[in-house]
XYZ file of C-alpha atoms in Angstrom:
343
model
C 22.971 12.483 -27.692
C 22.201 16.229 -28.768
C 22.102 19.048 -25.805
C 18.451 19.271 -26.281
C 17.686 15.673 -25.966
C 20.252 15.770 -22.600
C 17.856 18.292 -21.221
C 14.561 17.457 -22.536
C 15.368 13.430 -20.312
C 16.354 15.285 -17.045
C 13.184 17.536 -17.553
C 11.467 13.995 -17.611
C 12.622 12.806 -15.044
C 11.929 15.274 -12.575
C 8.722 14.682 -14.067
C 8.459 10.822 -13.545
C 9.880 11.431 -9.826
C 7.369 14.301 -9.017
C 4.628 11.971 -10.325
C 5.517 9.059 -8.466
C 5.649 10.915 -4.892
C 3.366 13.544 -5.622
C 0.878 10.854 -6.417
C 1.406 8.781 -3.118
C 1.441 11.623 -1.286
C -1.986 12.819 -3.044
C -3.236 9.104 -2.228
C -2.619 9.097 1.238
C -4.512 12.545 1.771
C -7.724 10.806 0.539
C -7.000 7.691 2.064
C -6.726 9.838 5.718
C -9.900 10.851 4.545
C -11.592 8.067 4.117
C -11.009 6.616 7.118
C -11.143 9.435 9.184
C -14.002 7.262 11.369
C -12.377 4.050 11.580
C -10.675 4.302 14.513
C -10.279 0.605 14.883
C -7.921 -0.234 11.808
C -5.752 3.185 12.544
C -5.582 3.234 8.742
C -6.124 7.669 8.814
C -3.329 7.017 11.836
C -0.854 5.792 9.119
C -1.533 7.623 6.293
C -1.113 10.722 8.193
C 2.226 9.763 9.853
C 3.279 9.270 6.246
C 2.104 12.604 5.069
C 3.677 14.427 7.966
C 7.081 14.373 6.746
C 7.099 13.883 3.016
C 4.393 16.766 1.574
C 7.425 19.099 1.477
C 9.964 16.241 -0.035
C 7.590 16.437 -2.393
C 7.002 19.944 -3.750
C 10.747 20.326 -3.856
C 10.502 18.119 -7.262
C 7.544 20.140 -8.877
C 10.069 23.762 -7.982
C 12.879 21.994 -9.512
C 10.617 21.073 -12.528
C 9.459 24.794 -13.158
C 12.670 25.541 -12.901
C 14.199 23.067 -15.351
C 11.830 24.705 -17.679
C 12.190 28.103 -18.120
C 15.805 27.895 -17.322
C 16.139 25.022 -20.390
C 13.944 25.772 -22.732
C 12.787 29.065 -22.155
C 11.208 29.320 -25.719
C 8.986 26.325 -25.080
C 8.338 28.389 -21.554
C 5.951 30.619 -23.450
C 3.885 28.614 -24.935
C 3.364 26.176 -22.378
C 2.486 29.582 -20.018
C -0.124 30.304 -22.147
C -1.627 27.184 -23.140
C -1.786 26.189 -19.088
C -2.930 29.247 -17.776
C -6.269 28.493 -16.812
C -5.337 24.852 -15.740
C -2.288 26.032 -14.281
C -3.588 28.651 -12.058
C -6.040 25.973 -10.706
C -3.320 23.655 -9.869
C -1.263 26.296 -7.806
C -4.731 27.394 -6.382
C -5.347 23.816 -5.403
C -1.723 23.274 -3.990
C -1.557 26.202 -1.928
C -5.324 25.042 -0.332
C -4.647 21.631 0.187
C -0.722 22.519 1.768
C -2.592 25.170 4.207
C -5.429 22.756 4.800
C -3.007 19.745 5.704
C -1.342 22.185 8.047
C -4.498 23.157 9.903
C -5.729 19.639 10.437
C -3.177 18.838 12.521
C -2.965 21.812 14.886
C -7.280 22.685 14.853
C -8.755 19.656 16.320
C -11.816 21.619 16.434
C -12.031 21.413 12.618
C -9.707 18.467 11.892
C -12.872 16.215 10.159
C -13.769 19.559 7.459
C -9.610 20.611 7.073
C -9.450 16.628 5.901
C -12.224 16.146 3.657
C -10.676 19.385 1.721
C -7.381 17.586 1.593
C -8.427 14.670 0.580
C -10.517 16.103 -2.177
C -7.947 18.408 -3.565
C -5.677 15.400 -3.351
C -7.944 14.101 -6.093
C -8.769 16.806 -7.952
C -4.831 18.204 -8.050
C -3.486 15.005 -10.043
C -5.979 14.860 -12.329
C -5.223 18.420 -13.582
C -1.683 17.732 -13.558
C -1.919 15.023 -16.210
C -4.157 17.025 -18.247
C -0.649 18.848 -19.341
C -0.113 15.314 -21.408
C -3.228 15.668 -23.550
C -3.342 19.488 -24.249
C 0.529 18.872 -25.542
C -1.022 16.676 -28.228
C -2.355 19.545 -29.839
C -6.220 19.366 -30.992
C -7.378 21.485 -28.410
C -4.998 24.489 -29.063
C -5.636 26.599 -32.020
C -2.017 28.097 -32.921
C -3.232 30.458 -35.808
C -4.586 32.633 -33.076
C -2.382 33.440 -30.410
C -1.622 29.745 -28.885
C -5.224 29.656 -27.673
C -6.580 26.620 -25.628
C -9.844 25.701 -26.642
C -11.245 24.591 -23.242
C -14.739 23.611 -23.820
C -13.465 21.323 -26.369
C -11.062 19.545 -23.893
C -13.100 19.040 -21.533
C -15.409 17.170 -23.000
C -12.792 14.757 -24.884
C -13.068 11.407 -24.027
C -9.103 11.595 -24.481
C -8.715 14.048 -21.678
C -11.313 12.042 -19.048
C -9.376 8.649 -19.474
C -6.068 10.758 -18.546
C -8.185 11.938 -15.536
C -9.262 8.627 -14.879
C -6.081 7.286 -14.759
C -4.336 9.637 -12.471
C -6.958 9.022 -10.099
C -6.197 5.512 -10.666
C -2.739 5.672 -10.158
C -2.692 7.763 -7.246
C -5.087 5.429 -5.132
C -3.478 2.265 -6.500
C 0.320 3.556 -5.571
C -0.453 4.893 -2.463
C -2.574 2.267 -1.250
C 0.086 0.211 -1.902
C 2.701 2.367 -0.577
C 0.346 2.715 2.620
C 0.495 -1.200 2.704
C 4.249 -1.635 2.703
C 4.257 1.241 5.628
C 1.685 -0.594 7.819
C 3.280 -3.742 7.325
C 6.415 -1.759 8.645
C 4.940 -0.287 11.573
C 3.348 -3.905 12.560
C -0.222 -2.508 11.842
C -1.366 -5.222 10.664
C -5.319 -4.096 10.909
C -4.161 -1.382 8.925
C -1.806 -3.166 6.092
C -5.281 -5.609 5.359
C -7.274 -2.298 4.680
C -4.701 -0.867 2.152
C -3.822 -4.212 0.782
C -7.544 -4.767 -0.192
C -7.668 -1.415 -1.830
C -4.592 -2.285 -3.710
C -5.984 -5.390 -4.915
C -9.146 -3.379 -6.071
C -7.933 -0.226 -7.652
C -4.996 -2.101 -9.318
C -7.236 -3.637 -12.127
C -8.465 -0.383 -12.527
C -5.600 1.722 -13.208
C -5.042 -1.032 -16.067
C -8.282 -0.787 -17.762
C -8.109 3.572 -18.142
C -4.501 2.979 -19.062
C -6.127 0.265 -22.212
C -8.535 3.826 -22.191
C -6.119 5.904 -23.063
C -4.732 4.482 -25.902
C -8.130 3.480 -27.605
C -8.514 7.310 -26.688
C -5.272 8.116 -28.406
C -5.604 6.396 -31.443
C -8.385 8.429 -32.546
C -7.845 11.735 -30.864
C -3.950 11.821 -31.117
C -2.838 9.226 -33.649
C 0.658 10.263 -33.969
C 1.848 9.606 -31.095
C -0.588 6.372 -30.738
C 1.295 4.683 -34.001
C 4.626 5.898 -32.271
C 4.119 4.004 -29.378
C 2.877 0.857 -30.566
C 6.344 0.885 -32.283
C 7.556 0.002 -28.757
C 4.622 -2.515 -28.379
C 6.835 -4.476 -26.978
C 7.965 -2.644 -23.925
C 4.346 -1.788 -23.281
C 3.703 -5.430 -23.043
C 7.022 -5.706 -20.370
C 5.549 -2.935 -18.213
C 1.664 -4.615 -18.173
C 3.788 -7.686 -16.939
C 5.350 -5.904 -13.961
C 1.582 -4.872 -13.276
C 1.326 -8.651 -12.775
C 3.929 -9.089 -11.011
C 3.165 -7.176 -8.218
C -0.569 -8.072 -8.106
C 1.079 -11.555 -7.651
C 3.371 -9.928 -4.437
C 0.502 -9.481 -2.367
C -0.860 -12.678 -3.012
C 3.172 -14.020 -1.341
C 3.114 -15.344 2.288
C 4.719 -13.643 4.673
C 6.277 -14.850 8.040
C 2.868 -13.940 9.798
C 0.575 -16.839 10.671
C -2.189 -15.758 8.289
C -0.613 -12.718 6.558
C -0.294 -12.561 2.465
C 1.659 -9.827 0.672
C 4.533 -8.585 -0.115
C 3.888 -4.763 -0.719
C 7.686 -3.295 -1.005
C 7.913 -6.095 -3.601
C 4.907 -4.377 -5.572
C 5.630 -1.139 -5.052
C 9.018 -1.530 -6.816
C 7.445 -3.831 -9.817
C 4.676 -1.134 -10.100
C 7.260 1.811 -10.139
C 9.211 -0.021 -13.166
C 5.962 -0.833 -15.129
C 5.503 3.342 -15.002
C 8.903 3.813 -16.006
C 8.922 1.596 -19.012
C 5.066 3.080 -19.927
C 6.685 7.145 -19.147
C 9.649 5.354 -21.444
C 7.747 4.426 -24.576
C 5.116 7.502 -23.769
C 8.507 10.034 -23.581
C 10.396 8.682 -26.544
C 6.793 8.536 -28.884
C 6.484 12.448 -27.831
C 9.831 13.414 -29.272
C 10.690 15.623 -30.812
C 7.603 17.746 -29.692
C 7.118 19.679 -26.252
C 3.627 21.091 -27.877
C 2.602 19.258 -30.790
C 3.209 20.342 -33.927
C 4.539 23.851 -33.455
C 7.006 23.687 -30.172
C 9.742 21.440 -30.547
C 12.438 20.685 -27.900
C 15.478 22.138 -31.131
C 12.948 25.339 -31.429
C 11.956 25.772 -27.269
C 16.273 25.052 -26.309
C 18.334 27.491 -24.557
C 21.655 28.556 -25.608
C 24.191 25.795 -25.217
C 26.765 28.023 -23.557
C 23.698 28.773 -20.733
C 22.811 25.022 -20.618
C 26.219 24.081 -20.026
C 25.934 26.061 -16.936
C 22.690 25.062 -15.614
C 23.964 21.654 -16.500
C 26.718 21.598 -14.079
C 24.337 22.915 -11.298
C 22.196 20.232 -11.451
C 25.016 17.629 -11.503
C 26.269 19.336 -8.280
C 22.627 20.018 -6.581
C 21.802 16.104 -7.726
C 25.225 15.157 -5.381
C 24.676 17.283 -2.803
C 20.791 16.722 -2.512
C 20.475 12.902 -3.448
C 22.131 11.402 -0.434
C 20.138 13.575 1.829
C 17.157 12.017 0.230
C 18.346 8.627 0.418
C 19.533 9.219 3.847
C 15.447 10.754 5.091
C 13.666 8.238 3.238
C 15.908 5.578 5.269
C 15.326 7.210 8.313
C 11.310 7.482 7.538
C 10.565 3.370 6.528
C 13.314 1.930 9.072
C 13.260 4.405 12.001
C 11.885 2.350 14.429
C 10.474 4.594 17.290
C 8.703 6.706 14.095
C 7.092 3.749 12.522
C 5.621 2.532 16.180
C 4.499 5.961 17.303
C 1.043 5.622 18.824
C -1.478 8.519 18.367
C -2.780 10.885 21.844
């Protein structure tokens, strides 16, 4: 395995990890939202004990990603600069509302209803930007004979770029409903675990269908890396069946008179049907950070300077994992957390 190809799978997968808790953290902004008025199923109750301690987990992963970047491949840094500067700058302006936002509803009570909605909105809007990275790296909406220029009006109004949209919206209800289920279930909200089980059960089928989207999307918008990927057909069919898998989990008994699901059991078979999909999706991409003119060879850093940054993250990965391991541990099985009542 080359340097470049070393660097260009831990770039991925602080990718794949930012997605995955980014997006239930995202999902349990709107879901606070949404039932801001239901009171009785202390669904906004849950979701916001969730968010309270895992919104800054979470942006660590997208400062170690910008970092992995320029300090990697610093001559893909460029490019990517200027094809994501106008999407870019909306998702930092986005970030920074919805972080200030989420701090405010908890300290104005006054305006905690309005401070929500926003959150909850940008929670939306925010993931679907981020995955528009995906489909502006496929090239036909940059024009590189002039400058790297990103021909906005013509991506956003692709089909290609709307099913992406679609399915991060997808995604993020779908994981953090289900995520939201497993936690409820935890804390013995049981009122609450039928809400976000239900909206598992709905969303799920939808997340499937703008995936199919995307790659009838794909094939016509960005056919090269379409035939790539159905070269690992296979593996796509693997990860559909883990989507099955843990549609059938909530559909398990439990040891409550009346209570069906199993949502830790989903939430794991969900998070390895996106890591075989992020797999096949990765490998098809390769060799190309910007398709056809950046490549991960021409975007590299000099091997003496990755060497170094290598060895950092091996030592931040030690010294940081087990603290991870060791909060989110304390967060699901910390009992006097999980049973906290609201004032």
């Amino acid at each position: 395995m080359t340097q470049s190809l070393i660097a260009i799978t831990i770039l991925w997968g602080f990718v794949f990890i930012y997605a995955v808790m980014a997006t239930m953290d995202f999902g349990a902004g709107f879901w606070s939202m949404i039932y801001i008025n239901h009171d009785k199923t202390k669904a906004t109750n849950i979701a916001n004990r969730y968010l309270s301690p895992t919104w800054e987990v979470t942006n660590t992963f997208i400062v170690a990603l910008v970092v992995a970047v320029y300090s990697m491949f610093p001559g893909a840094a460029y490019s990517l600069g200027t094809v994501l500067l106008v999407p870019g700058s909306l998702i930092l302006l986005l970030l920074a509302l919805r972080s200030a936002f989420l701090v405010f509803s908890h300290v104005a009570d006054d305006y905690r209803k309005p401070l929500t909605y926003v959150t909850g909105i940008t929670g939306l809007l925010i993931p679907g930007l981020l995955i528009s990275v995906l489909p502006i790296s496929h090239g036909p909406y940059i024009d590189f004979s002039d400058g790297q220029t990103l021909h906005l009006g013509k991506l956003f109004t692709s089909p290609h770029e709307y099913a992406f949209f679609g399915f991060a919206v997808a995604s993020t209800l779908f994981l953090s409903s289900l995520l939201l289920a497993d936690y409820s279930k935890a804390s013995k909200e049981f009122e609450a675990f039928k809400v976000y089980r239900r909206d598992a059960l709905i969303i799920g089928p939808i997340s499937v269908i703008m995936a199919f989207l995307i790659m009838f999307t794909m094939k016509h918008e960005a056919a090269w890396i379409y035939d790539r990927m159905m070269e690992d057909l296979p593996l796509l069919w693997v990860s559909l069946l883990g989507f099955l898998v843990a549609g059938g989990a909530l559909f398990l008994p439990t040891n409550k008179e009346g209570m069906k699901g199993m949502p830790r059991v989903a939430v794991i078979a969900v998070t390895f049907q996106y890591v075989l999909a992020s797999y096949v999706y990765g490998k098809a991409h390769l060799p190309y950070i910007i398709y056809p003119e950046v490549t991960i060879q021409s975007g590299f850093t000099d091997p003496n300077s990755f060497k170094a940054v290598f060895i950092t993250y091996i030592v931040g990965f030690i010294i940081l994992f087990p603290g991870f391991v060791y909060f989110w541990s304390l967060f699901m099985n910390d009992k006097r957390y999980l049973r906290q009542k609201s004032e």
